[in-house]
């Protein structure tokens, strides 16, 4: 992947500037949208090609996130507002022996096979390493994603106790299940800072994830 680049926003010409200011200064609003995604074909293909589900689904999520700059927004070290040209996945791994978790990150690649093998190798390398952060040098251009594989849910809420300058989304997905129509569905929740994304943008992100999942025949190799 090319070098990560932070693109500063020209606040004077940015069409979202008044909305950003409104939700940052007046109504400090964050929200979560939850949706059930159809992963029937994705799961079939992953099984046929002997691919692990988590890194495969993670790829579809990251493709969609990197298609939408609203979910790559951040502040740089000097406090400038902008967005990254791409973000990498930061995700959690679970330790069954003591029921703790660790945060791990992997590089991003637009090519599925490259992305998949990178994530699989990182998960294998760090699976026995304990601690909240187990892989050093996590870059600032990341997107937080984690799984709750023990439960299917229809709603999800998440927030921090104190105000923060967090602009990137928090994406969570649960246990997949089969409905009456024999579709395999998975609950996915996206926690968003309203300053950077409205319902339209978050709906587009979720719909883009669903599109990549449905088009898995085109990329899952």
PDB file of N, CA, C and O in Angstrom, residues 79-129:
ATOM      1  N   UNK A  79      -3.413  19.238  15.523  1.00  0.00           N
ATOM      2  CA  UNK A  79      -4.810  19.584  15.743  1.00  0.00           C
ATOM      3  C   UNK A  79      -5.550  20.016  14.502  1.00  0.00           C
ATOM      4  O   UNK A  79      -6.682  20.528  14.590  1.00  0.00           O
ATOM      5  N   UNK A  80      -4.950  19.815  13.337  1.00  0.00           N
ATOM      6  CA  UNK A  80      -5.625  20.161  12.086  1.00  0.00           C
ATOM      7  C   UNK A  80      -6.650  19.096  11.723  1.00  0.00           C
ATOM      8  O   UNK A  80      -6.397  17.900  11.873  1.00  0.00           O
ATOM      9  N   UNK A  81      -7.788  19.534  11.221  1.00  0.00           N
ATOM     10  CA  UNK A  81      -8.828  18.612  10.783  1.00  0.00           C
ATOM     11  C   UNK A  81      -8.548  18.157   9.356  1.00  0.00           C
ATOM     12  O   UNK A  81      -8.144  18.941   8.497  1.00  0.00           O
ATOM     13  N   UNK A  82      -8.761  16.875   9.103  1.00  0.00           N
ATOM     14  CA  UNK A  82      -8.568  16.357   7.759  1.00  0.00           C
ATOM     15  C   UNK A  82      -8.971  14.905   7.668  1.00  0.00           C
ATOM     16  O   UNK A  82      -9.716  14.402   8.523  1.00  0.00           O
ATOM     17  N   UNK A  83      -8.478  14.226   6.650  1.00  0.00           N
ATOM     18  CA  UNK A  83      -8.797  12.809   6.483  1.00  0.00           C
ATOM     19  C   UNK A  83      -7.589  12.088   5.889  1.00  0.00           C
ATOM     20  O   UNK A  83      -6.742  12.678   5.215  1.00  0.00           O
ATOM     21  N   UNK A  84      -7.517  10.799   6.166  1.00  0.00           N
ATOM     22  CA  UNK A  84      -6.430   9.973   5.652  1.00  0.00           C
ATOM     23  C   UNK A  84      -6.790   9.451   4.267  1.00  0.00           C
ATOM     24  O   UNK A  84      -7.964   9.190   3.982  1.00  0.00           O
ATOM     25  N   UNK A  85      -5.773   9.263   3.431  1.00  0.00           N
ATOM     26  CA  UNK A  85      -6.040   8.706   2.104  1.00  0.00           C
ATOM     27  C   UNK A  85      -6.481   7.245   2.193  1.00  0.00           C
ATOM     28  O   UNK A  85      -7.157   6.730   1.305  1.00  0.00           O
ATOM     29  N   UNK A  86      -6.106   6.562   3.277  1.00  0.00           N
ATOM     30  CA  UNK A  86      -6.649   5.239   3.571  1.00  0.00           C
ATOM     31  C   UNK A  86      -6.435   4.952   5.047  1.00  0.00           C
ATOM     32  O   UNK A  86      -5.627   5.612   5.718  1.00  0.00           O
ATOM     33  N   UNK A  87      -7.188   3.987   5.569  1.00  0.00           N
ATOM     34  CA  UNK A  87      -7.033   3.577   6.959  1.00  0.00           C
ATOM     35  C   UNK A  87      -6.816   2.070   7.025  1.00  0.00           C
ATOM     36  O   UNK A  87      -7.186   1.330   6.114  1.00  0.00           O
ATOM     37  N   UNK A  88      -6.196   1.637   8.114  1.00  0.00           N
ATOM     38  CA  UNK A  88      -5.917   0.219   8.318  1.00  0.00           C
ATOM     39  C   UNK A  88      -6.866  -0.314   9.389  1.00  0.00           C
ATOM     40  O   UNK A  88      -7.383   0.448  10.207  1.00  0.00           O
ATOM     41  N   UNK A  89      -7.110  -1.611   9.424  1.00  0.00           N
ATOM     42  CA  UNK A  89      -7.992  -2.164  10.453  1.00  0.00           C
ATOM     43  C   UNK A  89      -7.276  -2.336  11.792  1.00  0.00           C
ATOM     44  O   UNK A  89      -6.146  -2.821  11.854  1.00  0.00           O
ATOM     45  N   UNK A  90      -7.926  -1.906  12.861  1.00  0.00           N
ATOM     46  CA  UNK A  90      -7.497  -2.194  14.226  1.00  0.00           C
ATOM     47  C   UNK A  90      -8.613  -3.038  14.838  1.00  0.00           C
ATOM     48  O   UNK A  90      -9.761  -2.594  14.914  1.00  0.00           O
ATOM     49  N   UNK A  91      -8.303  -4.256  15.236  1.00  0.00           N
ATOM     50  CA  UNK A  91      -9.335  -5.200  15.631  1.00  0.00           C
ATOM     51  C   UNK A  91      -8.901  -5.960  16.882  1.00  0.00           C
ATOM     52  O   UNK A  91      -7.755  -5.832  17.343  1.00  0.00           O
ATOM     53  N   UNK A  92      -9.800  -6.738  17.441  1.00  0.00           N
ATOM     54  CA  UNK A  92      -9.505  -7.450  18.688  1.00  0.00           C
ATOM     55  C   UNK A  92      -9.414  -8.951  18.440  1.00  0.00           C
ATOM     56  O   UNK A  92     -10.107  -9.500  17.587  1.00  0.00           O
ATOM     57  N   UNK A  93      -8.541  -9.594  19.222  1.00  0.00           N
ATOM     58  CA  UNK A  93      -8.463 -11.049  19.247  1.00  0.00           C
ATOM     59  C   UNK A  93      -8.778 -11.499  20.668  1.00  0.00           C
ATOM     60  O   UNK A  93      -8.455 -10.823  21.642  1.00  0.00           O
ATOM     61  N   UNK A  94      -9.439 -12.636  20.785  1.00  0.00           N
ATOM     62  CA  UNK A  94      -9.925 -13.135  22.066  1.00  0.00           C
ATOM     63  C   UNK A  94      -9.048 -14.281  22.561  1.00  0.00           C
ATOM     64  O   UNK A  94      -8.672 -15.166  21.787  1.00  0.00           O
ATOM     65  N   UNK A  95      -8.724 -14.241  23.857  1.00  0.00           N
ATOM     66  CA  UNK A  95      -7.930 -15.300  24.469  1.00  0.00           C
ATOM     67  C   UNK A  95      -8.861 -16.210  25.271  1.00  0.00           C
ATOM     68  O   UNK A  95      -9.384 -15.820  26.320  1.00  0.00           O
ATOM     69  N   UNK A  96      -9.075 -17.414  24.773  1.00  0.00           N
ATOM     70  CA  UNK A  96     -10.039 -18.324  25.390  1.00  0.00           C
ATOM     71  C   UNK A  96      -9.630 -18.782  26.787  1.00  0.00           C
ATOM     72  O   UNK A  96     -10.480 -19.086  27.616  1.00  0.00           O
ATOM     73  N   UNK A  97      -8.324 -18.839  27.051  1.00  0.00           N
ATOM     74  CA  UNK A  97      -7.886 -19.401  28.328  1.00  0.00           C
ATOM     75  C   UNK A  97      -8.246 -18.519  29.519  1.00  0.00           C
ATOM     76  O   UNK A  97      -8.548 -19.020  30.597  1.00  0.00           O
ATOM     77  N   UNK A  98      -8.241 -17.187  29.324  1.00  0.00           N
ATOM     78  CA  UNK A  98      -8.580 -16.317  30.451  1.00  0.00           C
ATOM     79  C   UNK A  98      -9.663 -15.290  30.097  1.00  0.00           C
ATOM     80  O   UNK A  98      -9.953 -14.388  30.878  1.00  0.00           O
ATOM     81  N   UNK A  99     -10.258 -15.433  28.900  1.00  0.00           N
ATOM     82  CA  UNK A  99     -11.379 -14.575  28.461  1.00  0.00           C
ATOM     83  C   UNK A  99     -11.004 -13.092  28.423  1.00  0.00           C
ATOM     84  O   UNK A  99     -11.845 -12.220  28.698  1.00  0.00           O
ATOM     85  N   UNK A 100      -9.749 -12.800  28.090  1.00  0.00           N
ATOM     86  CA  UNK A 100      -9.337 -11.423  27.863  1.00  0.00           C
ATOM     87  C   UNK A 100      -9.187 -11.194  26.360  1.00  0.00           C
ATOM     88  O   UNK A 100      -9.289 -12.128  25.562  1.00  0.00           O
ATOM     89  N   UNK A 101      -8.940  -9.952  25.984  1.00  0.00           N
ATOM     90  CA  UNK A 101      -8.769  -9.633  24.573  1.00  0.00           C
ATOM     91  C   UNK A 101      -7.521  -8.777  24.393  1.00  0.00           C
ATOM     92  O   UNK A 101      -6.988  -8.198  25.342  1.00  0.00           O
ATOM     93  N   UNK A 102      -7.081  -8.693  23.161  1.00  0.00           N
ATOM     94  CA  UNK A 102      -5.966  -7.826  22.808  1.00  0.00           C
ATOM     95  C   UNK A 102      -6.299  -7.082  21.517  1.00  0.00           C
ATOM     96  O   UNK A 102      -6.963  -7.624  20.638  1.00  0.00           O
ATOM     97  N   UNK A 103      -5.842  -5.834  21.451  1.00  0.00           N
ATOM     98  CA  UNK A 103      -5.983  -5.047  20.231  1.00  0.00           C
ATOM     99  C   UNK A 103      -4.827  -5.353  19.294  1.00  0.00           C
ATOM    100  O   UNK A 103      -3.670  -5.430  19.716  1.00  0.00           O
ATOM    101  N   UNK A 104      -5.158  -5.494  18.029  1.00  0.00           N
ATOM    102  CA  UNK A 104      -4.169  -5.816  17.007  1.00  0.00           C
ATOM    103  C   UNK A 104      -4.493  -4.996  15.761  1.00  0.00           C
ATOM    104  O   UNK A 104      -5.653  -4.672  15.513  1.00  0.00           O
ATOM    105  N   UNK A 105      -3.482  -4.656  15.012  1.00  0.00           N
ATOM    106  CA  UNK A 105      -3.727  -3.954  13.748  1.00  0.00           C
ATOM    107  C   UNK A 105      -2.972  -4.662  12.630  1.00  0.00           C
ATOM    108  O   UNK A 105      -1.981  -5.356  12.861  1.00  0.00           O
ATOM    109  N   UNK A 106      -3.469  -4.487  11.424  1.00  0.00           N
ATOM    110  CA  UNK A 106      -2.825  -5.061  10.243  1.00  0.00           C
ATOM    111  C   UNK A 106      -2.795  -4.012   9.139  1.00  0.00           C
ATOM    112  O   UNK A 106      -3.583  -3.063   9.142  1.00  0.00           O
ATOM    113  N   UNK A 107      -1.905  -4.213   8.189  1.00  0.00           N
ATOM    114  CA  UNK A 107      -1.849  -3.313   7.041  1.00  0.00           C
ATOM    115  C   UNK A 107      -3.093  -3.499   6.171  1.00  0.00           C
ATOM    116  O   UNK A 107      -3.732  -4.553   6.187  1.00  0.00           O
ATOM    117  N   UNK A 108      -3.408  -2.475   5.407  1.00  0.00           N
ATOM    118  CA  UNK A 108      -4.522  -2.555   4.468  1.00  0.00           C
ATOM    119  C   UNK A 108      -3.999  -2.780   3.054  1.00  0.00           C
ATOM    120  O   UNK A 108      -2.975  -2.225   2.655  1.00  0.00           O
ATOM    121  N   UNK A 109      -4.697  -3.600   2.309  1.00  0.00           N
ATOM    122  CA  UNK A 109      -4.420  -3.798   0.890  1.00  0.00           C
ATOM    123  C   UNK A 109      -5.750  -3.916   0.168  1.00  0.00           C
ATOM    124  O   UNK A 109      -6.677  -4.575   0.658  1.00  0.00           O
ATOM    125  N   UNK A 110      -5.866  -3.278  -0.981  1.00  0.00           N
ATOM    126  CA  UNK A 110      -7.111  -3.339  -1.747  1.00  0.00           C
ATOM    127  C   UNK A 110      -7.323  -4.708  -2.372  1.00  0.00           C
ATOM    128  O   UNK A 110      -8.458  -5.080  -2.680  1.00  0.00           O
ATOM    129  N   UNK A 111      -6.252  -5.464  -2.559  1.00  0.00           N
ATOM    130  CA  UNK A 111      -6.347  -6.815  -3.105  1.00  0.00           C
ATOM    131  C   UNK A 111      -6.671  -7.791  -1.985  1.00  0.00           C
ATOM    132  O   UNK A 111      -5.947  -7.862  -0.983  1.00  0.00           O
ATOM    133  N   UNK A 112      -7.740  -8.560  -2.147  1.00  0.00           N
ATOM    134  CA  UNK A 112      -8.215  -9.435  -1.079  1.00  0.00           C
ATOM    135  C   UNK A 112      -7.148 -10.411  -0.602  1.00  0.00           C
ATOM    136  O   UNK A 112      -6.926 -10.553   0.611  1.00  0.00           O
ATOM    137  N   UNK A 113      -6.475 -11.110  -1.509  1.00  0.00           N
ATOM    138  CA  UNK A 113      -5.523 -12.140  -1.092  1.00  0.00           C
ATOM    139  C   UNK A 113      -4.392 -11.555  -0.259  1.00  0.00           C
ATOM    140  O   UNK A 113      -3.946 -12.171   0.721  1.00  0.00           O
ATOM    141  N   UNK A 114      -3.914 -10.371  -0.632  1.00  0.00           N
ATOM    142  CA  UNK A 114      -2.843  -9.722   0.122  1.00  0.00           C
ATOM    143  C   UNK A 114      -3.342  -9.333   1.509  1.00  0.00           C
ATOM    144  O   UNK A 114      -2.682  -9.575   2.526  1.00  0.00           O
ATOM    145  N   UNK A 115      -4.522  -8.718   1.555  1.00  0.00           N
ATOM    146  CA  UNK A 115      -5.116  -8.314   2.835  1.00  0.00           C
ATOM    147  C   UNK A 115      -5.352  -9.532   3.722  1.00  0.00           C
ATOM    148  O   UNK A 115      -4.978  -9.552   4.898  1.00  0.00           O
ATOM    149  N   UNK A 116      -5.977 -10.561   3.161  1.00  0.00           N
ATOM    150  CA  UNK A 116      -6.338 -11.760   3.913  1.00  0.00           C
ATOM    151  C   UNK A 116      -5.109 -12.398   4.559  1.00  0.00           C
ATOM    152  O   UNK A 116      -5.108 -12.684   5.764  1.00  0.00           O
ATOM    153  N   UNK A 117      -4.085 -12.634   3.786  1.00  0.00           N
ATOM    154  CA  UNK A 117      -2.906 -13.312   4.314  1.00  0.00           C
ATOM    155  C   UNK A 117      -2.181 -12.453   5.351  1.00  0.00           C
ATOM    156  O   UNK A 117      -1.616 -12.988   6.316  1.00  0.00           O
ATOM    157  N   UNK A 118      -2.226 -11.135   5.185  1.00  0.00           N
ATOM    158  CA  UNK A 118      -1.617 -10.253   6.177  1.00  0.00           C
ATOM    159  C   UNK A 118      -2.313 -10.346   7.520  1.00  0.00           C
ATOM    160  O   UNK A 118      -1.663 -10.436   8.573  1.00  0.00           O
ATOM    161  N   UNK A 119      -3.647 -10.345   7.494  1.00  0.00           N
ATOM    162  CA  UNK A 119      -4.416 -10.446   8.740  1.00  0.00           C
ATOM    163  C   UNK A 119      -4.235 -11.818   9.381  1.00  0.00           C
ATOM    164  O   UNK A 119      -4.032 -11.929  10.601  1.00  0.00           O
ATOM    165  N   UNK A 120      -4.306 -12.864   8.578  1.00  0.00           N
ATOM    166  CA  UNK A 120      -4.142 -14.221   9.113  1.00  0.00           C
ATOM    167  C   UNK A 120      -2.775 -14.389   9.774  1.00  0.00           C
ATOM    168  O   UNK A 120      -2.656 -14.963  10.860  1.00  0.00           O
ATOM    169  N   UNK A 121      -1.741 -13.871   9.141  1.00  0.00           N
ATOM    170  CA  UNK A 121      -0.395 -13.974   9.706  1.00  0.00           C
ATOM    171  C   UNK A 121      -0.272 -13.195  11.016  1.00  0.00           C
ATOM    172  O   UNK A 121       0.352 -13.662  11.975  1.00  0.00           O
ATOM    173  N   UNK A 122      -0.856 -12.001  11.064  1.00  0.00           N
ATOM    174  CA  UNK A 122      -0.811 -11.212  12.303  1.00  0.00           C
ATOM    175  C   UNK A 122      -1.564 -11.909  13.428  1.00  0.00           C
ATOM    176  O   UNK A 122      -1.096 -11.952  14.576  1.00  0.00           O
ATOM    177  N   UNK A 123      -2.737 -12.459  13.112  1.00  0.00           N
ATOM    178  CA  UNK A 123      -3.521 -13.146  14.143  1.00  0.00           C
ATOM    179  C   UNK A 123      -2.785 -14.380  14.655  1.00  0.00           C
ATOM    180  O   UNK A 123      -2.818 -14.687  15.856  1.00  0.00           O
ATOM    181  N   UNK A 124      -2.119 -15.076  13.776  1.00  0.00           N
ATOM    182  CA  UNK A 124      -1.350 -16.253  14.168  1.00  0.00           C
ATOM    183  C   UNK A 124      -0.159 -15.854  15.037  1.00  0.00           C
ATOM    184  O   UNK A 124       0.134 -16.490  16.062  1.00  0.00           O
ATOM    185  N   UNK A 125       0.529 -14.798  14.643  1.00  0.00           N
ATOM    186  CA  UNK A 125       1.732 -14.354  15.346  1.00  0.00           C
ATOM    187  C   UNK A 125       1.425 -13.861  16.757  1.00  0.00           C
ATOM    188  O   UNK A 125       2.196 -14.107  17.698  1.00  0.00           O
ATOM    189  N   UNK A 126       0.302 -13.172  16.930  1.00  0.00           N
ATOM    190  CA  UNK A 126       0.013 -12.515  18.205  1.00  0.00           C
ATOM    191  C   UNK A 126      -1.074 -13.211  19.020  1.00  0.00           C
ATOM    192  O   UNK A 126      -1.479 -12.692  20.066  1.00  0.00           O
ATOM    193  N   UNK A 127      -1.545 -14.368  18.594  1.00  0.00           N
ATOM    194  CA  UNK A 127      -2.692 -14.993  19.254  1.00  0.00           C
ATOM    195  C   UNK A 127      -2.432 -15.352  20.708  1.00  0.00           C
ATOM    196  O   UNK A 127      -3.366 -15.406  21.522  1.00  0.00           O
ATOM    197  N   UNK A 128      -1.179 -15.594  21.083  1.00  0.00           N
ATOM    198  CA  UNK A 128      -0.867 -15.961  22.463  1.00  0.00           C
ATOM    199  C   UNK A 128      -0.279 -14.796  23.261  1.00  0.00           C
ATOM    200  O   UNK A 128       0.094 -14.965  24.419  1.00  0.00           O
ATOM    201  N   UNK A 129      -0.185 -13.631  22.654  1.00  0.00           N
ATOM    202  CA  UNK A 129       0.394 -12.472  23.332  1.00  0.00           C
ATOM    203  C   UNK A 129      -0.710 -11.741  24.097  1.00  0.00           C
ATOM    204  O   UNK A 129      -1.737 -11.388  23.513  1.00  0.00           O
TER     205      UNK A 129
END
